[in-house]
Structures are given as C-alpha cells and as structure tokens.
Amino acid sequence: DVKVTQSSRYLVKRTGEKVFLECVQDMDHENMFWYRQDPGLGLRLIYFSYDVKMKEKGDIPEGYSVSREKKERFSLILESASTNQTSMYLCASSFRVGRVYTFGSGTRLTVV
Amino acid sequence: GIQVEQSPPDLILQEGANSTLRCNFSDSVNNLQWFHQNPWGQLINLFYIPSGTKQNGRLSATTVATERYSLLYISSSQTTDSGVYFCAVELNSGYALNFGKGTSLLVTP
C-alpha cells in the first residue's frame, strides 16, 4: 500500500514564525497536494504539484508556499504564521490526474 | 468552480440500521471518490467511482455521471462506521479533488 507520511501529528508555533510541514510518499506518485480542513468549511486545496520543482496554486494559497525538490517530498511553508492558519493540514498523493488519492494522517497546527 | 453538495449533513443511526448518503455535483467529472474520516482525522479512501457501481463488504456506492450524483450505501451499520464521510470530485478539465462538506455519521449501540 502507498504510504503518505506527515512529519508531525501536532505542532504549536508562535505568530510570525516560519513553519515547515513535511510530507513524504513512498510509491513514486507524480502528484502531491496540500489541503487544510476547518470546521464547517471542509477540505480546501492550498497548493499542488505535478512534478519535481513544479507547483500550482490551489483555492487558498495566500500566506503559504511550497517546495518539491524531490519527487517523494512535498513541503508546505507558512512564511509568517498567523492565528488564522490554525488548522488541520492534510497531505495527499496520487499516481496521476484522475486517480486514487492517498492521504497522510494530518498535522494539527496551532498558532498562538 | 465545481459545486459538491452532500446530504444529509448529520445522521444518527442505531447499530444495525442501513443508510444512504448522497453527493450531488454541478459539472462533468472524471474522478469521484468517497472517503471516511475517522475520529483521529485520518482520511481513508472507500471508493474510486467516477461511474457505475461498486461494493466492498457492507458498503457500496453508485455514481450516475450523466445525472451528476453519487450514493454511498452503508448496510448493517456498526459503531466503527462513525465519523465523517466525504465525497470529492475532479473536473474533466480539472487538476485536483474538490470536497463536499461531508456527512457526519454517529452510530449508537
């Protein structure tokens, strides 16, 4: 089975800090995605990537950036964390467009 | 963008009951998936079903792409079925899954 691993389960950061959320998949998937999940809003797409060094904005990219230097790793970066970025962050990967997604177990980030 | 509407938003069942969850979407899609999110937040893929019918144990799903809806059936529900069920779709011209807001299911003993 494909495994998608997110480096932290829970994270507490201070306002203004630069925050890195890491995601690694082990099945040579082309596509990787970052979503955030908030009560009442469901899952919203932040950024995605179809290939190494390639990135595309999703629906809510403001305040975030990403990095994909290697195929298996997709990092989400909060340039200057703010309290409204307190959320559950979910990483996913898929073999290609239109195929099954596999999600990581999520990182619950609190910004104080 | 594409609209994904799930109903009902909340559902409470007694163990052993059956239920049907619905997902309506507003455009043609090439990808539709149902997920279950457990109480710890993990999203598990239940079905990849852009069209047709599939069954997996007590769960089955049907997607009628021409009428833009999908149904998830849960039979003989168990307490472990509790959690949030999400429908997610990807446009034919799209690039990533768009999620509905989910159906929160509680199965009581």
mmCIF file of N, CA and C in Angstrom, chain A residues 5-90:
data_model
loop_
_atom_site.group_PDB
_atom_site.id
_atom_site.type_symbol
_atom_site.label_atom_id
_atom_site.label_comp_id
_atom_site.label_asym_id
_atom_site.label_seq_id
_atom_site.Cartn_x
_atom_site.Cartn_y
_atom_site.Cartn_z
ATOM 1 N N THR A 5 3.403 10.009 4.606
ATOM 2 C CA THR A 5 3.809 10.295 5.976
ATOM 3 C C THR A 5 3.969 11.798 6.165
ATOM 4 N N GLN A 6 3.294 12.311 7.178
ATOM 5 C CA GLN A 6 3.453 13.710 7.563
ATOM 6 C C GLN A 6 4.287 13.739 8.818
ATOM 7 N N SER A 7 5.246 14.642 8.849
ATOM 8 C CA SER A 7 6.309 14.568 9.856
ATOM 9 C C SER A 7 5.810 14.806 11.272
ATOM 10 N N SER A 8 4.790 15.625 11.443
ATOM 11 C CA SER A 8 4.318 15.931 12.796
ATOM 12 C C SER A 8 2.823 15.687 12.890
ATOM 13 N N ARG A 9 2.382 15.157 14.008
ATOM 14 C CA ARG A 9 0.954 14.958 14.236
ATOM 15 C C ARG A 9 0.338 16.218 14.854
ATOM 16 N N TYR A 10 1.072 16.801 15.789
ATOM 17 C CA TYR A 10 0.631 18.037 16.437
ATOM 18 C C TYR A 10 1.813 19.013 16.449
ATOM 19 N N LEU A 11 1.470 20.291 16.253
ATOM 20 C CA LEU A 11 2.513 21.317 16.213
ATOM 21 C C LEU A 11 1.943 22.593 16.818
ATOM 22 N N VAL A 12 2.728 23.240 17.677
ATOM 23 C CA VAL A 12 2.339 24.537 18.229
ATOM 24 C C VAL A 12 3.436 25.527 17.876
ATOM 25 N N LYS A 13 3.065 26.606 17.223
ATOM 26 C CA LYS A 13 4.025 27.617 16.794
ATOM 27 C C LYS A 13 3.532 29.002 17.218
ATOM 28 N N ARG A 14 4.476 29.928 17.258
ATOM 29 C CA ARG A 14 4.140 31.306 17.641
ATOM 30 C C ARG A 14 3.872 32.148 16.403
ATOM 31 N N THR A 15 3.034 33.147 16.553
ATOM 32 C CA THR A 15 2.745 34.099 15.484
ATOM 33 C C THR A 15 4.046 34.693 14.957
ATOM 34 N N GLY A 16 4.161 34.727 13.623
ATOM 35 C CA GLY A 16 5.334 35.289 12.984
ATOM 36 C C GLY A 16 6.433 34.300 12.675
ATOM 37 N N GLU A 17 6.359 33.102 13.238
ATOM 38 C CA GLU A 17 7.372 32.085 12.957
ATOM 39 C C GLU A 17 7.229 31.555 11.539
ATOM 40 N N LYS A 18 8.320 31.099 10.978
ATOM 41 C CA LYS A 18 8.298 30.390 9.700
ATOM 42 C C LYS A 18 8.115 28.915 10.023
ATOM 43 N N VAL A 19 7.108 28.289 9.402
ATOM 44 C CA VAL A 19 6.743 26.919 9.755
ATOM 45 C C VAL A 19 6.873 26.032 8.515
ATOM 46 N N PHE A 20 7.471 24.871 8.723
ATOM 47 C CA PHE A 20 7.622 23.893 7.643
ATOM 48 C C PHE A 20 6.814 22.645 7.997
ATOM 49 N N LEU A 21 5.921 22.245 7.087
ATOM 50 C CA LEU A 21 5.204 20.976 7.232
ATOM 51 C C LEU A 21 5.704 20.057 6.118
ATOM 52 N N GLU A 22 6.142 18.866 6.542
ATOM 53 C CA GLU A 22 6.753 17.953 5.581
ATOM 54 C C GLU A 22 5.829 16.793 5.267
ATOM 55 N N CYS A 23 5.892 16.349 4.022
ATOM 56 C CA CYS A 23 5.085 15.213 3.573
ATOM 57 C C CYS A 23 5.940 14.356 2.643
ATOM 58 N N VAL A 24 5.947 13.054 2.901
ATOM 59 C CA VAL A 24 6.737 12.128 2.087
ATOM 60 C C VAL A 24 5.853 10.963 1.665
ATOM 61 N N GLN A 25 5.912 10.614 0.368
ATOM 62 C CA GLN A 25 5.196 9.426 -0.118
ATOM 63 C C GLN A 25 6.213 8.439 -0.694
ATOM 64 N N ASP A 26 5.840 7.154 -0.608
ATOM 65 C CA ASP A 26 6.835 6.118 -0.902
ATOM 66 C C ASP A 26 6.527 5.303 -2.153
ATOM 67 N N MET A 27 5.616 5.798 -3.020
ATOM 68 C CA MET A 27 5.230 4.974 -4.175
ATOM 69 C C MET A 27 5.430 5.678 -5.506
ATOM 70 N N ASP A 28 6.351 6.610 -5.569
ATOM 71 C CA ASP A 28 6.705 7.218 -6.849
ATOM 72 C C ASP A 28 5.516 7.914 -7.522
ATOM 73 N N HIS A 29 4.606 8.456 -6.718
ATOM 74 C CA HIS A 29 3.467 9.180 -7.274
ATOM 75 C C HIS A 29 3.905 10.498 -7.884
ATOM 76 N N GLU A 30 3.263 10.854 -8.996
ATOM 77 C CA GLU A 30 3.598 12.102 -9.667
ATOM 78 C C GLU A 30 3.013 13.301 -8.933
ATOM 79 N N ASN A 31 1.800 13.149 -8.441
ATOM 80 C CA ASN A 31 1.042 14.296 -7.928
ATOM 81 C C ASN A 31 1.008 14.322 -6.413
ATOM 82 N N MET A 32 1.186 15.509 -5.870
ATOM 83 C CA MET A 32 1.066 15.683 -4.424
ATOM 84 C C MET A 32 0.281 16.948 -4.135
ATOM 85 N N PHE A 33 -0.418 16.959 -3.004
ATOM 86 C CA PHE A 33 -1.389 18.006 -2.695
ATOM 87 C C PHE A 33 -1.313 18.376 -1.215
ATOM 88 N N TRP A 34 -1.589 19.645 -0.942
ATOM 89 C CA TRP A 34 -1.793 20.101 0.426
ATOM 90 C C TRP A 34 -3.189 20.696 0.543
ATOM 91 N N TYR A 35 -3.939 20.202 1.553
ATOM 92 C CA TYR A 35 -5.255 20.725 1.892
ATOM 93 C C TYR A 35 -5.226 21.188 3.345
ATOM 94 N N ARG A 36 -6.138 22.110 3.645
ATOM 95 C CA ARG A 36 -6.404 22.396 5.049
ATOM 96 C C ARG A 36 -7.879 22.129 5.327
ATOM 97 N N GLN A 37 -8.149 21.706 6.560
ATOM 98 C CA GLN A 37 -9.508 21.344 6.940
ATOM 99 C C GLN A 37 -9.918 22.147 8.144
ATOM 100 N N ASP A 38 -11.033 22.830 8.029
ATOM 101 C CA ASP A 38 -11.566 23.649 9.119
ATOM 102 C C ASP A 38 -13.033 23.306 9.325
ATOM 103 N N PRO A 39 -13.494 23.337 10.571
ATOM 104 C CA PRO A 39 -14.898 23.003 10.857
ATOM 105 C C PRO A 39 -15.853 23.856 10.030
ATOM 106 N N GLY A 40 -16.805 23.192 9.394
ATOM 107 C CA GLY A 40 -17.806 23.900 8.610
ATOM 108 C C GLY A 40 -17.360 24.290 7.208
ATOM 109 N N LEU A 41 -16.071 24.180 6.938
ATOM 110 C CA LEU A 41 -15.553 24.581 5.619
ATOM 111 C C LEU A 41 -15.060 23.399 4.794
ATOM 112 N N GLY A 42 -14.958 22.246 5.394
ATOM 113 C CA GLY A 42 -14.488 21.082 4.656
ATOM 114 C C GLY A 42 -13.008 21.165 4.347
ATOM 115 N N LEU A 43 -12.587 20.467 3.309
ATOM 116 C CA LEU A 43 -11.187 20.484 2.887
ATOM 117 C C LEU A 43 -11.020 21.457 1.733
ATOM 118 N N ARG A 44 -10.016 22.308 1.849
ATOM 119 C CA ARG A 44 -9.741 23.284 0.799
ATOM 120 C C ARG A 44 -8.299 23.131 0.321
ATOM 121 N N LEU A 45 -8.124 23.203 -0.987
ATOM 122 C CA LEU A 45 -6.827 22.970 -1.610
ATOM 123 C C LEU A 45 -5.947 24.204 -1.495
ATOM 124 N N ILE A 46 -4.721 24.011 -0.991
ATOM 125 C CA ILE A 46 -3.792 25.126 -0.836
ATOM 126 C C ILE A 46 -2.851 25.184 -2.043
ATOM 127 N N TYR A 47 -2.125 24.109 -2.265
ATOM 128 C CA TYR A 47 -1.176 24.007 -3.375
ATOM 129 C C TYR A 47 -1.133 22.559 -3.834
ATOM 130 N N PHE A 48 -0.691 22.358 -5.081
ATOM 131 C CA PHE A 48 -0.434 21.012 -5.555
ATOM 132 C C PHE A 48 0.761 21.022 -6.494
ATOM 133 N N SER A 49 1.228 19.827 -6.804
ATOM 134 C CA SER A 49 2.423 19.694 -7.635
ATOM 135 C C SER A 49 2.279 18.468 -8.516
ATOM 136 N N TYR A 50 2.589 18.627 -9.808
ATOM 137 C CA TYR A 50 2.527 17.510 -10.744
ATOM 138 C C TYR A 50 3.893 16.904 -11.023
ATOM 139 N N ASP A 51 4.941 17.566 -10.580
ATOM 140 C CA ASP A 51 6.264 17.043 -10.900
ATOM 141 C C ASP A 51 7.281 17.754 -10.024
ATOM 142 N N VAL A 52 8.477 17.227 -10.027
ATOM 143 C CA VAL A 52 9.543 17.852 -9.247
ATOM 144 C C VAL A 52 9.724 19.305 -9.694
ATOM 145 N N LYS A 53 9.883 20.171 -8.735
ATOM 146 C CA LYS A 53 10.111 21.607 -8.923
ATOM 147 C C LYS A 53 8.925 22.312 -9.572
ATOM 148 N N MET A 54 7.821 21.635 -9.682
ATOM 149 C CA MET A 54 6.631 22.232 -10.274
ATOM 150 C C MET A 54 5.593 22.436 -9.183
ATOM 151 N N LYS A 55 4.899 23.597 -9.200
ATOM 152 C CA LYS A 55 3.867 23.862 -8.205
ATOM 153 C C LYS A 55 2.766 24.690 -8.841
ATOM 154 N N GLU A 56 1.568 24.480 -8.327
ATOM 155 C CA GLU A 56 0.414 25.231 -8.809
ATOM 156 C C GLU A 56 -0.402 25.682 -7.607
ATOM 157 N N LYS A 57 -0.957 26.876 -7.687
ATOM 158 C CA LYS A 57 -1.805 27.368 -6.605
ATOM 159 C C LYS A 57 -3.156 26.679 -6.639
ATOM 160 N N GLY A 58 -3.650 26.413 -5.445
ATOM 161 C CA GLY A 58 -4.998 25.908 -5.318
ATOM 162 C C GLY A 58 -5.969 27.044 -5.045
ATOM 163 N N ASP A 59 -6.957 26.763 -4.194
ATOM 164 C CA ASP A 59 -8.005 27.752 -3.948
ATOM 165 C C ASP A 59 -7.636 28.790 -2.891
ATOM 166 N N ILE A 60 -6.745 28.438 -1.980
ATOM 167 C CA ILE A 60 -6.406 29.359 -0.877
ATOM 168 C C ILE A 60 -4.901 29.405 -0.641
ATOM 169 N N PRO A 61 -4.103 29.880 -1.602
ATOM 170 C CA PRO A 61 -2.648 29.850 -1.456
ATOM 171 C C PRO A 61 -2.043 30.987 -0.626
ATOM 172 N N GLU A 62 -2.858 31.991 -0.318
ATOM 173 C CA GLU A 62 -2.300 33.183 0.340
ATOM 174 C C GLU A 62 -1.705 32.827 1.700
ATOM 175 N N GLY A 63 -0.484 33.287 1.910
ATOM 176 C CA GLY A 63 0.198 33.050 3.183
ATOM 177 C C GLY A 63 0.995 31.749 3.218
ATOM 178 N N TYR A 64 0.969 31.005 2.113
ATOM 179 C CA TYR A 64 1.667 29.719 2.029
ATOM 180 C C TYR A 64 2.592 29.693 0.818
ATOM 181 N N SER A 65 3.599 28.861 0.885
ATOM 182 C CA SER A 65 4.392 28.495 -0.277
ATOM 183 C C SER A 65 4.717 27.016 -0.156
ATOM 184 N N VAL A 66 5.267 26.438 -1.233
ATOM 185 C CA VAL A 66 5.582 25.013 -1.224
ATOM 186 C C VAL A 66 6.934 24.788 -1.883
ATOM 187 N N SER A 67 7.442 23.586 -1.644
ATOM 188 C CA SER A 67 8.706 23.192 -2.254
ATOM 189 C C SER A 67 8.625 21.716 -2.599
ATOM 190 N N ARG A 68 9.060 21.391 -3.828
ATOM 191 C CA ARG A 68 9.149 19.983 -4.208
ATOM 192 C C ARG A 68 10.472 19.774 -4.934
ATOM 193 N N GLU A 69 11.512 19.543 -4.157
ATOM 194 C CA GLU A 69 12.856 19.334 -4.696
ATOM 195 C C GLU A 69 13.085 17.885 -5.110
ATOM 196 N N LYS A 70 12.380 16.975 -4.478
ATOM 197 C CA LYS A 70 12.458 15.557 -4.837
ATOM 198 C C LYS A 70 11.040 15.035 -5.034
ATOM 199 N N LYS A 71 10.910 14.016 -5.863
ATOM 200 C CA LYS A 71 9.585 13.520 -6.234
ATOM 201 C C LYS A 71 8.794 13.060 -5.025
ATOM 202 N N GLU A 72 9.461 12.471 -4.038
ATOM 203 C CA GLU A 72 8.738 11.877 -2.928
ATOM 204 C C GLU A 72 8.378 12.862 -1.823
ATOM 205 N N ARG A 73 8.879 14.081 -1.873
ATOM 206 C CA ARG A 73 8.712 15.021 -0.765
ATOM 207 C C ARG A 73 8.065 16.319 -1.223
ATOM 208 N N PHE A 74 7.050 16.738 -0.457
ATOM 209 C CA PHE A 74 6.325 17.977 -0.785
ATOM 210 C C PHE A 74 6.161 18.744 0.518
ATOM 211 N N SER A 75 6.770 19.906 0.585
ATOM 212 C CA SER A 75 6.774 20.683 1.824
ATOM 213 C C SER A 75 5.849 21.884 1.699
ATOM 214 N N LEU A 76 5.122 22.134 2.773
ATOM 215 C CA LEU A 76 4.275 23.328 2.867
ATOM 216 C C LEU A 76 4.943 24.292 3.825
ATOM 217 N N ILE A 77 5.054 25.548 3.413
ATOM 218 C CA ILE A 77 5.754 26.551 4.206
ATOM 219 C C ILE A 77 4.803 27.693 4.547
ATOM 220 N N LEU A 78 4.709 27.977 5.821
ATOM 221 C CA LEU A 78 3.980 29.160 6.275
ATOM 222 C C LEU A 78 5.040 30.233 6.512
ATOM 223 N N GLU A 79 5.078 31.229 5.657
ATOM 224 C CA GLU A 79 6.165 32.213 5.680
ATOM 225 C C GLU A 79 6.208 32.977 6.999
ATOM 226 N N SER A 80 5.036 33.357 7.504
ATOM 227 C CA SER A 80 4.949 34.082 8.777
ATOM 228 C C SER A 80 3.626 33.670 9.407
ATOM 229 N N ALA A 81 3.680 32.682 10.276
ATOM 230 C CA ALA A 81 2.455 32.058 10.787
ATOM 231 C C ALA A 81 1.539 33.082 11.463
ATOM 232 N N SER A 82 0.255 32.920 11.206
ATOM 233 C CA SER A 82 -0.742 33.771 11.859
ATOM 234 C C SER A 82 -1.797 32.886 12.507
ATOM 235 N N THR A 83 -2.543 33.455 13.445
ATOM 236 C CA THR A 83 -3.518 32.648 14.185
ATOM 237 C C THR A 83 -4.595 32.083 13.268
ATOM 238 N N ASN A 84 -4.903 32.760 12.166
ATOM 239 C CA ASN A 84 -5.935 32.221 11.259
ATOM 240 C C ASN A 84 -5.419 31.058 10.412
ATOM 241 N N GLN A 85 -4.174 30.683 10.614
ATOM 242 C CA GLN A 85 -3.650 29.474 9.972
ATOM 243 C C GLN A 85 -3.678 28.271 10.902
ATOM 244 N N THR A 86 -4.246 28.455 12.083
ATOM 245 C CA THR A 86 -4.511 27.316 12.958
ATOM 246 C C THR A 86 -5.518 26.419 12.265
ATOM 247 N N SER A 87 -5.133 25.153 12.053
ATOM 248 C CA SER A 87 -5.966 24.277 11.244
ATOM 249 C C SER A 87 -5.386 22.871 11.241
ATOM 250 N N MET A 88 -6.143 21.949 10.634
ATOM 251 C CA MET A 88 -5.620 20.616 10.324
ATOM 252 C C MET A 88 -5.114 20.651 8.888
ATOM 253 N N TYR A 89 -3.868 20.233 8.686
ATOM 254 C CA TYR A 89 -3.267 20.213 7.350
ATOM 255 C C TYR A 89 -3.112 18.769 6.898
ATOM 256 N N LEU A 90 -3.619 18.505 5.697
ATOM 257 C CA LEU A 90 -3.612 17.152 5.158
ATOM 258 C C LEU A 90 -2.855 17.115 3.836
#
